[in-house]
mmCIF file with all atom_site columns, C-alpha atoms and ligand atoms in Angstrom:
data_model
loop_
_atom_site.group_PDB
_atom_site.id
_atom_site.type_symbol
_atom_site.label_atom_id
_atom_site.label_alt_id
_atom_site.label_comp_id
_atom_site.label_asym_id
_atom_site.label_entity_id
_atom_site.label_seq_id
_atom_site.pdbx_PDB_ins_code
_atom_site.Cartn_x
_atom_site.Cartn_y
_atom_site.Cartn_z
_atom_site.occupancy
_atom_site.B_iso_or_equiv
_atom_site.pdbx_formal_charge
_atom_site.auth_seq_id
_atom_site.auth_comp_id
_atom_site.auth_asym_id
_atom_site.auth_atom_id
_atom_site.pdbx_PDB_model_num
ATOM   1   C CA  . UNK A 1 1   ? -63.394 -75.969  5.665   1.00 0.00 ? 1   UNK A CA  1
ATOM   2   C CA  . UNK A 1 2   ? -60.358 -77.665  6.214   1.00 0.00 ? 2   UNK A CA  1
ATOM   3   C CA  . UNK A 1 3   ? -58.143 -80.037  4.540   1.00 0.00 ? 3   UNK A CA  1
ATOM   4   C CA  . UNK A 1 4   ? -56.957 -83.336  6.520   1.00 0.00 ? 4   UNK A CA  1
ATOM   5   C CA  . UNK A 1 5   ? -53.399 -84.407  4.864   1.00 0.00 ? 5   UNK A CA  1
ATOM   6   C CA  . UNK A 1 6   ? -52.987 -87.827  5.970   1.00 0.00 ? 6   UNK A CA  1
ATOM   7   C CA  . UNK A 1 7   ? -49.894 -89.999  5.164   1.00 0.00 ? 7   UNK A CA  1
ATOM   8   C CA  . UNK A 1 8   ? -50.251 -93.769  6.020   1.00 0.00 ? 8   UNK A CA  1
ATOM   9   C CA  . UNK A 1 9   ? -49.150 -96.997  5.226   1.00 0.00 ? 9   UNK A CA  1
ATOM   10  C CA  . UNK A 1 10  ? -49.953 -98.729  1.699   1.00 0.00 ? 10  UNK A CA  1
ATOM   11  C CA  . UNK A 1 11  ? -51.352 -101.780 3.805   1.00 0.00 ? 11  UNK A CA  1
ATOM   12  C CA  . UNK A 1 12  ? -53.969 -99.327  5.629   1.00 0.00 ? 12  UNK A CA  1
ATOM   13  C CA  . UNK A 1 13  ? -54.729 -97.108  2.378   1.00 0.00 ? 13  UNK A CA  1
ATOM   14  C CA  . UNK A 1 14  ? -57.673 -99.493  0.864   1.00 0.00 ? 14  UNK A CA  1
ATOM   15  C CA  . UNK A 1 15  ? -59.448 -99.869  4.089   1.00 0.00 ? 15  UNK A CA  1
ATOM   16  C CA  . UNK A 1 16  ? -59.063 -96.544  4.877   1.00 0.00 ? 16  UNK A CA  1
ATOM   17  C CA  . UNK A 1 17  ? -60.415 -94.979  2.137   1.00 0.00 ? 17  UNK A CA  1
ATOM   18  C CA  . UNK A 1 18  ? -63.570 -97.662  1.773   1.00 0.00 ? 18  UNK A CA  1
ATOM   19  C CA  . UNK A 1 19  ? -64.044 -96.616  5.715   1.00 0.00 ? 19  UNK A CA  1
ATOM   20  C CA  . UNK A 1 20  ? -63.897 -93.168  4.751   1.00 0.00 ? 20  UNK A CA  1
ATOM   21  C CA  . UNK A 1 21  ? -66.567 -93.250  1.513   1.00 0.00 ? 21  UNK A CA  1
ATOM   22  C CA  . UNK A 1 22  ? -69.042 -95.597  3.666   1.00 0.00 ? 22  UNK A CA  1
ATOM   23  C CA  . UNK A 1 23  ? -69.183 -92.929  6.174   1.00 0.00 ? 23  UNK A CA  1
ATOM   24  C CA  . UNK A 1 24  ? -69.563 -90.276  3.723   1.00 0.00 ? 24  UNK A CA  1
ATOM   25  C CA  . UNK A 1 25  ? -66.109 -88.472  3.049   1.00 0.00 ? 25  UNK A CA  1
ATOM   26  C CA  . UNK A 1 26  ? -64.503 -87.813  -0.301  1.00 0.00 ? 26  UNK A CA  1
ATOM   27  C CA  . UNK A 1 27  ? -61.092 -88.171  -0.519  1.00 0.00 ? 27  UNK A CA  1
ATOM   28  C CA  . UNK A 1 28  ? -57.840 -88.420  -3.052  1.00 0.00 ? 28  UNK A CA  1
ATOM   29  C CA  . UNK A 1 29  ? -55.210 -91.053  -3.041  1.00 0.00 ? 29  UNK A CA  1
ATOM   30  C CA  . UNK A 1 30  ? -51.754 -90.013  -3.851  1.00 0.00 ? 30  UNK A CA  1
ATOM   31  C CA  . UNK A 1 31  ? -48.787 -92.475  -4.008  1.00 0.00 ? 31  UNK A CA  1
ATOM   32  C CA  . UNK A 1 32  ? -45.918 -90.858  -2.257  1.00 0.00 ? 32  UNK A CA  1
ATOM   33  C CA  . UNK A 1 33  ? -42.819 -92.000  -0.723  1.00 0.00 ? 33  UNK A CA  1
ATOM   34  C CA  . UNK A 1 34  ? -40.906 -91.656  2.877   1.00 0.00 ? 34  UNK A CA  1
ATOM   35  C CA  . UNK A 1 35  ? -38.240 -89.499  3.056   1.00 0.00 ? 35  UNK A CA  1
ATOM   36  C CA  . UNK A 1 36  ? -36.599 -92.091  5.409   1.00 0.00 ? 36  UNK A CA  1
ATOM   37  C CA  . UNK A 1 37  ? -37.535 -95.317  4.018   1.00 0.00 ? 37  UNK A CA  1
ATOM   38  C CA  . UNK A 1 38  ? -37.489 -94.310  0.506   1.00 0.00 ? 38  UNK A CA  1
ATOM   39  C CA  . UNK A 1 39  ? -40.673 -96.442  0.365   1.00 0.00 ? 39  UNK A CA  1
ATOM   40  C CA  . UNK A 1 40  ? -43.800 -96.142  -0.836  1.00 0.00 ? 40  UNK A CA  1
ATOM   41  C CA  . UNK A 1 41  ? -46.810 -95.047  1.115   1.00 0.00 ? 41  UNK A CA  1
ATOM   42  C CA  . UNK A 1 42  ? -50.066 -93.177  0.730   1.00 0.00 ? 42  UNK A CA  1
ATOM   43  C CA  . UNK A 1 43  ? -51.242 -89.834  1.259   1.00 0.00 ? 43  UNK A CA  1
ATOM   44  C CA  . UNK A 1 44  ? -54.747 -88.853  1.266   1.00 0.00 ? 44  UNK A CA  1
ATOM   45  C CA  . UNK A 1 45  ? -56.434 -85.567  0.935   1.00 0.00 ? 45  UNK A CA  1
ATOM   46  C CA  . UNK A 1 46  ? -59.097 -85.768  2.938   1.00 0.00 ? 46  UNK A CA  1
ATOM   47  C CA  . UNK A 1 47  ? -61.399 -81.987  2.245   1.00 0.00 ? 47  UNK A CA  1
ATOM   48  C CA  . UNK A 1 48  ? -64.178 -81.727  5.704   1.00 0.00 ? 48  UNK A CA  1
ATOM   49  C CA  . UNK A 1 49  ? -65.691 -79.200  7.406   1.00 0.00 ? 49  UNK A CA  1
ATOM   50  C CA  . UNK A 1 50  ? -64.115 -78.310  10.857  1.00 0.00 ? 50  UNK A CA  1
ATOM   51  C CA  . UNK A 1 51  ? -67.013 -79.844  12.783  1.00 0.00 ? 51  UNK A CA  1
ATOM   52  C CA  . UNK A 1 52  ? -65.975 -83.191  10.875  1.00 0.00 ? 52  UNK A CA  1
ATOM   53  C CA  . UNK A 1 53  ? -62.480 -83.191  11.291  1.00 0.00 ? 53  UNK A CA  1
ATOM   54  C CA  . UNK A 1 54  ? -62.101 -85.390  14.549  1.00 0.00 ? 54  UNK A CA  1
ATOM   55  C CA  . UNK A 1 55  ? -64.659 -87.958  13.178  1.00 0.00 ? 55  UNK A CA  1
ATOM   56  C CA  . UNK A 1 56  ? -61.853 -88.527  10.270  1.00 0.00 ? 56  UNK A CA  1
ATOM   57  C CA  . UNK A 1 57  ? -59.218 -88.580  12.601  1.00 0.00 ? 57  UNK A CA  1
ATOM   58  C CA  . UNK A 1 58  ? -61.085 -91.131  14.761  1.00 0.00 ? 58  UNK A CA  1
ATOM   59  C CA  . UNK A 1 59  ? -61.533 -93.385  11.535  1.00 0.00 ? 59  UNK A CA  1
ATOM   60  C CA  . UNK A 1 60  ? -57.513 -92.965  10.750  1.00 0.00 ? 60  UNK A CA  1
ATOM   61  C CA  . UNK A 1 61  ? -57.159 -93.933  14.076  1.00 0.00 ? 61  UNK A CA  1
ATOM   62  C CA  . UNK A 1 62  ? -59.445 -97.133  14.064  1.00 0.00 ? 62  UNK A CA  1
ATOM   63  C CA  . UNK A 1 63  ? -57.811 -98.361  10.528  1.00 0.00 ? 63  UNK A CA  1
ATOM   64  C CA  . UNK A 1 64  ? -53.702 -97.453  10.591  1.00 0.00 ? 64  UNK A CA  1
ATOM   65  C CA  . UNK A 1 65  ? -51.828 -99.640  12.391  1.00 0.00 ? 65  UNK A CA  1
ATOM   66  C CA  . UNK A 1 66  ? -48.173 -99.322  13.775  1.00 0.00 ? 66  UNK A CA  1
ATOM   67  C CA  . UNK A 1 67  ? -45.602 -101.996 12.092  1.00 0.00 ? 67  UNK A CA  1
ATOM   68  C CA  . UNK A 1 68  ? -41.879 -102.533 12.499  1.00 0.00 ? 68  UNK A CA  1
ATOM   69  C CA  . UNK A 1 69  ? -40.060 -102.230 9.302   1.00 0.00 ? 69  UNK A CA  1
ATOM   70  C CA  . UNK A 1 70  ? -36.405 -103.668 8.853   1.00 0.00 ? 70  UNK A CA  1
ATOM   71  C CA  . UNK A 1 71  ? -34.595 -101.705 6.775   1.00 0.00 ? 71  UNK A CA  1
ATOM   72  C CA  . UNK A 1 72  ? -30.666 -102.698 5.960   1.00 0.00 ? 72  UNK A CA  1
ATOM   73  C CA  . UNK A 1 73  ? -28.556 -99.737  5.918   1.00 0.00 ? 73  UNK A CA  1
ATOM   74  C CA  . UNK A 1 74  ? -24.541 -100.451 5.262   1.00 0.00 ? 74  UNK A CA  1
ATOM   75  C CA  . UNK A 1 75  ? -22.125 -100.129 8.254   1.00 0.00 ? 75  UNK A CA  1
ATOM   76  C CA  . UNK A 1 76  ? -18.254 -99.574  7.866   1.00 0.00 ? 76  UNK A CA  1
ATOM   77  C CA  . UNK A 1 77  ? -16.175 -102.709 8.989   1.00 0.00 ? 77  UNK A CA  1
ATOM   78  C CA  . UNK A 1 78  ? -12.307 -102.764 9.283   1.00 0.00 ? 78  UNK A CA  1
ATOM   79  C CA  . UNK A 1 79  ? -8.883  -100.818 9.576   1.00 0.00 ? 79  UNK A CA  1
ATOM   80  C CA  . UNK A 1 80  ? -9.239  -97.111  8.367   1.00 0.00 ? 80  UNK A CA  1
ATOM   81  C CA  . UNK A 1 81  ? -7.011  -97.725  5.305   1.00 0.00 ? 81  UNK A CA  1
ATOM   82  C CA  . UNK A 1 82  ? -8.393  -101.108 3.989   1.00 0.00 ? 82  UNK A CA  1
ATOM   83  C CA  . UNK A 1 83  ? -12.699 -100.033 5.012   1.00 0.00 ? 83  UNK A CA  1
ATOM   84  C CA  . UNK A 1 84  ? -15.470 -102.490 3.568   1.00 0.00 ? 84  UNK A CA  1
ATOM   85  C CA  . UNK A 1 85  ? -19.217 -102.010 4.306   1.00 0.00 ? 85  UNK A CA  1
ATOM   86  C CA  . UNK A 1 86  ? -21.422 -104.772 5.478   1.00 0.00 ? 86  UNK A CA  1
ATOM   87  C CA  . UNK A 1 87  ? -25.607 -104.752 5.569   1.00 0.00 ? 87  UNK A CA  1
ATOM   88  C CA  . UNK A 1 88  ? -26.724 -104.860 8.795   1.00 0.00 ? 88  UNK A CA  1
ATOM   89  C CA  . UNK A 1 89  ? -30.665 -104.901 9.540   1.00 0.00 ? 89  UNK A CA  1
ATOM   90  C CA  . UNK A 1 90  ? -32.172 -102.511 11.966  1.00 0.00 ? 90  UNK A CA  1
ATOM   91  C CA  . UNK A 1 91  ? -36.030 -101.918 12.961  1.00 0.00 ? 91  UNK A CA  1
ATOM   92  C CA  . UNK A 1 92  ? -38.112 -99.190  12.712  1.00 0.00 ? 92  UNK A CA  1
ATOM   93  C CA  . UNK A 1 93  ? -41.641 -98.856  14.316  1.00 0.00 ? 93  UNK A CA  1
ATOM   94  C CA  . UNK A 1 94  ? -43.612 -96.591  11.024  1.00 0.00 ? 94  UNK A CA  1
ATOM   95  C CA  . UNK A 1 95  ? -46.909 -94.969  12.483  1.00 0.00 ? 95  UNK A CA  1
ATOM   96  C CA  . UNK A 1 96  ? -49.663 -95.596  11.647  1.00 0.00 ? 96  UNK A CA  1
ATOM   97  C CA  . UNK A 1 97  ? -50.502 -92.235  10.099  1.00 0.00 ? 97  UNK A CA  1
ATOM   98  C CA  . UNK A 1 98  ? -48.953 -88.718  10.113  1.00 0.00 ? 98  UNK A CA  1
ATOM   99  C CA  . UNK A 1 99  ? -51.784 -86.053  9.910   1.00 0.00 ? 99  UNK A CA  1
ATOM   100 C CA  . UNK A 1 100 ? -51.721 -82.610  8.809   1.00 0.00 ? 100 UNK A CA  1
ATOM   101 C CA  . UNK A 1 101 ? -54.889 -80.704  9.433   1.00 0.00 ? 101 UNK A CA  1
ATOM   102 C CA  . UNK A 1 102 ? -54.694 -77.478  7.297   1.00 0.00 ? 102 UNK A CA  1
ATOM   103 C CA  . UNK A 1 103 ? -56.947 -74.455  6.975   1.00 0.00 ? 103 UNK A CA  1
ATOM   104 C CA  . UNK A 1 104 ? -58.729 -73.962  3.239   1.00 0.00 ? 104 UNK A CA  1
ATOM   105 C CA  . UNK A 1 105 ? -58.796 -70.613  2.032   1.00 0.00 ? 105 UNK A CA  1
ATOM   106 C CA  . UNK A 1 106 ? -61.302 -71.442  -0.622  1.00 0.00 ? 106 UNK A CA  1
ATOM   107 C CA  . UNK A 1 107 ? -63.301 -74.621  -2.023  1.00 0.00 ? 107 UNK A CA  1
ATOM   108 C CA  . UNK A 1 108 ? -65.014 -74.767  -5.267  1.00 0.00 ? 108 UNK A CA  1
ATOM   109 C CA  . UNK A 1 109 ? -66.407 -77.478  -7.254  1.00 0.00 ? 109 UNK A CA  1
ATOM   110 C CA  . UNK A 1 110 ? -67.888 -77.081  -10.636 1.00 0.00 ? 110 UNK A CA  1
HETATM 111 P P1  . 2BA B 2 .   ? -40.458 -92.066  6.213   1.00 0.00 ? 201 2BA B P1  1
HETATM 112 O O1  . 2BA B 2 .   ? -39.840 -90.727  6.082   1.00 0.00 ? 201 2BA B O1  1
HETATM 113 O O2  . 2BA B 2 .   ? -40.004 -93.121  5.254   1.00 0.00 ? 201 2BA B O2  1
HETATM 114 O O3  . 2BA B 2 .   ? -40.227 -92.545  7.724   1.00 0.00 ? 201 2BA B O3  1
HETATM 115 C C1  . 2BA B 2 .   ? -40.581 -93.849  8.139   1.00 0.00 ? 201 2BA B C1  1
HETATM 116 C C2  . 2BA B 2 .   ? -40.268 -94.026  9.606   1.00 0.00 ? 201 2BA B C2  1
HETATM 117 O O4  . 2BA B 2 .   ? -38.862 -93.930  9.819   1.00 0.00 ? 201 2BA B O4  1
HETATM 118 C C3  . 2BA B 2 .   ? -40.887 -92.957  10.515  1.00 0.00 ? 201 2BA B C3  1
HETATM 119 O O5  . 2BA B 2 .   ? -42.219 -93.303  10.836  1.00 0.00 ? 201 2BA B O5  1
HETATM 120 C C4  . 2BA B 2 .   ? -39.963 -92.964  11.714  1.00 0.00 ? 201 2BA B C4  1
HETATM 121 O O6  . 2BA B 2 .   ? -40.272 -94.049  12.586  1.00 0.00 ? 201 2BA B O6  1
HETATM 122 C C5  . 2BA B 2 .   ? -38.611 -93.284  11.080  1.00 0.00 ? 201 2BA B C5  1
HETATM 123 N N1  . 2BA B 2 .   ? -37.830 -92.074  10.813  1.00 0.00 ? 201 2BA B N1  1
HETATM 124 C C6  . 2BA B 2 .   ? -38.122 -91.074  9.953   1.00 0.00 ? 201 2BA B C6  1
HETATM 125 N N2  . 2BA B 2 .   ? -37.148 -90.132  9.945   1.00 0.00 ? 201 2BA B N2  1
HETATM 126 C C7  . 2BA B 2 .   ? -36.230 -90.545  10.835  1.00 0.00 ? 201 2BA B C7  1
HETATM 127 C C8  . 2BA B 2 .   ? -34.967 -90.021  11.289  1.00 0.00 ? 201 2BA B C8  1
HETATM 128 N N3  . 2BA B 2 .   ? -34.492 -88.863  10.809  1.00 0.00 ? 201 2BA B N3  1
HETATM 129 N N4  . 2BA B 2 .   ? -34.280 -90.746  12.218  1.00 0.00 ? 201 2BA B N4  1
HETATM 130 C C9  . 2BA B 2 .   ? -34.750 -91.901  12.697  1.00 0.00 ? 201 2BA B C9  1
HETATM 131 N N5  . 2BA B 2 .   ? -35.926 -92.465  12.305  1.00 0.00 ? 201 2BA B N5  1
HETATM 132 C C10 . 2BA B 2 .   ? -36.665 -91.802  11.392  1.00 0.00 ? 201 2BA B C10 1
HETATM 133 P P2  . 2BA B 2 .   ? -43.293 -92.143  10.982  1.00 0.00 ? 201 2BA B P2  1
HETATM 134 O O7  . 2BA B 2 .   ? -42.754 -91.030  11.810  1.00 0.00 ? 201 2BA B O7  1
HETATM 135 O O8  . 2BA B 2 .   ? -44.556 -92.788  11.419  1.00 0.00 ? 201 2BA B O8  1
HETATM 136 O O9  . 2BA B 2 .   ? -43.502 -91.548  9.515   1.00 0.00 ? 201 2BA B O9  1
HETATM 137 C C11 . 2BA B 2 .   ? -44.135 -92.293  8.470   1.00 0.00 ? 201 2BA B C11 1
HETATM 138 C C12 . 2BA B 2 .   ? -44.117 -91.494  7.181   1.00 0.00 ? 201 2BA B C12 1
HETATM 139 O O10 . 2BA B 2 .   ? -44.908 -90.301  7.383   1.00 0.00 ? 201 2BA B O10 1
HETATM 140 C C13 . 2BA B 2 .   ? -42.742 -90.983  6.777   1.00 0.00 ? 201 2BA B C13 1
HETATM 141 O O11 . 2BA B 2 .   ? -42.043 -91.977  6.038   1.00 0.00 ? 201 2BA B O11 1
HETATM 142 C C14 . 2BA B 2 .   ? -43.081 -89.759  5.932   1.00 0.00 ? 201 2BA B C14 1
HETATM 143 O O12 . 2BA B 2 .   ? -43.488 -90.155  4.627   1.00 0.00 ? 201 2BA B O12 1
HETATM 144 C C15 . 2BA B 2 .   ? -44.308 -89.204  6.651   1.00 0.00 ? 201 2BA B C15 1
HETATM 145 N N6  . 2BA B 2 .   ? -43.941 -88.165  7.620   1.00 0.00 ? 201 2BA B N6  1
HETATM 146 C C16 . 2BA B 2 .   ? -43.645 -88.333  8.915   1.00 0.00 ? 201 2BA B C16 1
HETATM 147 N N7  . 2BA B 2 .   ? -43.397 -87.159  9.525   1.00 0.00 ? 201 2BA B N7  1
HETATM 148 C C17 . 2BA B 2 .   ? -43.523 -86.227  8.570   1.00 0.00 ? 201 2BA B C17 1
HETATM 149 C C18 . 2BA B 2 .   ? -43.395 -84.809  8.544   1.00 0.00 ? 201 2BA B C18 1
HETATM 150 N N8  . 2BA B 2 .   ? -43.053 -84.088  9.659   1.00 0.00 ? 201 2BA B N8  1
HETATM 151 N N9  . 2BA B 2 .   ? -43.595 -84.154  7.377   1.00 0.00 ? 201 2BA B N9  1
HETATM 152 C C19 . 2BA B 2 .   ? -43.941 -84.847  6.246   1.00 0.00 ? 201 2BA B C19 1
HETATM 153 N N10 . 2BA B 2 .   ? -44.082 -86.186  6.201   1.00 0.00 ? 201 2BA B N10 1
HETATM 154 C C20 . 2BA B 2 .   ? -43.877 -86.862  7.340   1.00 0.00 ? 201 2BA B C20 1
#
């Protein structure tokens, strides 16, 4: 058994886990939030036996799309005694998904 952590966008996370339950795999949505962006995305648990585990991957592939994302961090402006901060936009190109494929000690279900 092993257990598929999968972080994607919000955008993907609806598809995703529809694609996932017509093809048969169970799943749990957790909101979470980028380290970087400090915005929200998804991460699924996705529990499969090994034999399974590139057939998920291929759907996370198929669904989760690369985006640009402008995010506005503040720049210093100015003389080093009289320093103001301006917002200036730069992109960044999120992935479609970050995957973690873990091995599972155990799995029960009562
Ligand atoms: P965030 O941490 O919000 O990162 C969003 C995007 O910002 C990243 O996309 C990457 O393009 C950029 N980024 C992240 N850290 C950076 C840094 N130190 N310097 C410059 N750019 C940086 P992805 O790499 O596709 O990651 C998307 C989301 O997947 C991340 O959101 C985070 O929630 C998760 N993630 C990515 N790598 C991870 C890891 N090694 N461990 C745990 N979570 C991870």
């Amino acid at each position: 058994m092993k257990l598929i952590v999968a972080v994607v966008q919000d955008k993907d996370s609806v598809r995703l886990v529809e694609a996932l339950v017509e093809k048969g795999y169970r799943s749990t949505k957790l909101a979470s939030t980028g380290g970087f962006l400090k915005s929200g995305n998804t991460t699924l648990l996705i529990g499969v036996e090994e034999k399974h585990v590139q057939r998920v991957v291929d759907i996370i592939k198929d669904i989760c799309h690369s985006r640009e994302q402008l995010i506005t961090p503040m720049a210093p402006v100015g003389s080093n005694s009289v320093e103001s901060y301006v917002p200036y936009p730069i992109e960044v190109l999120v992935g479609g998904a970050t995957v973690f494929v873990l091995d599972v000690e155990k799995f029960v279900r009562v």
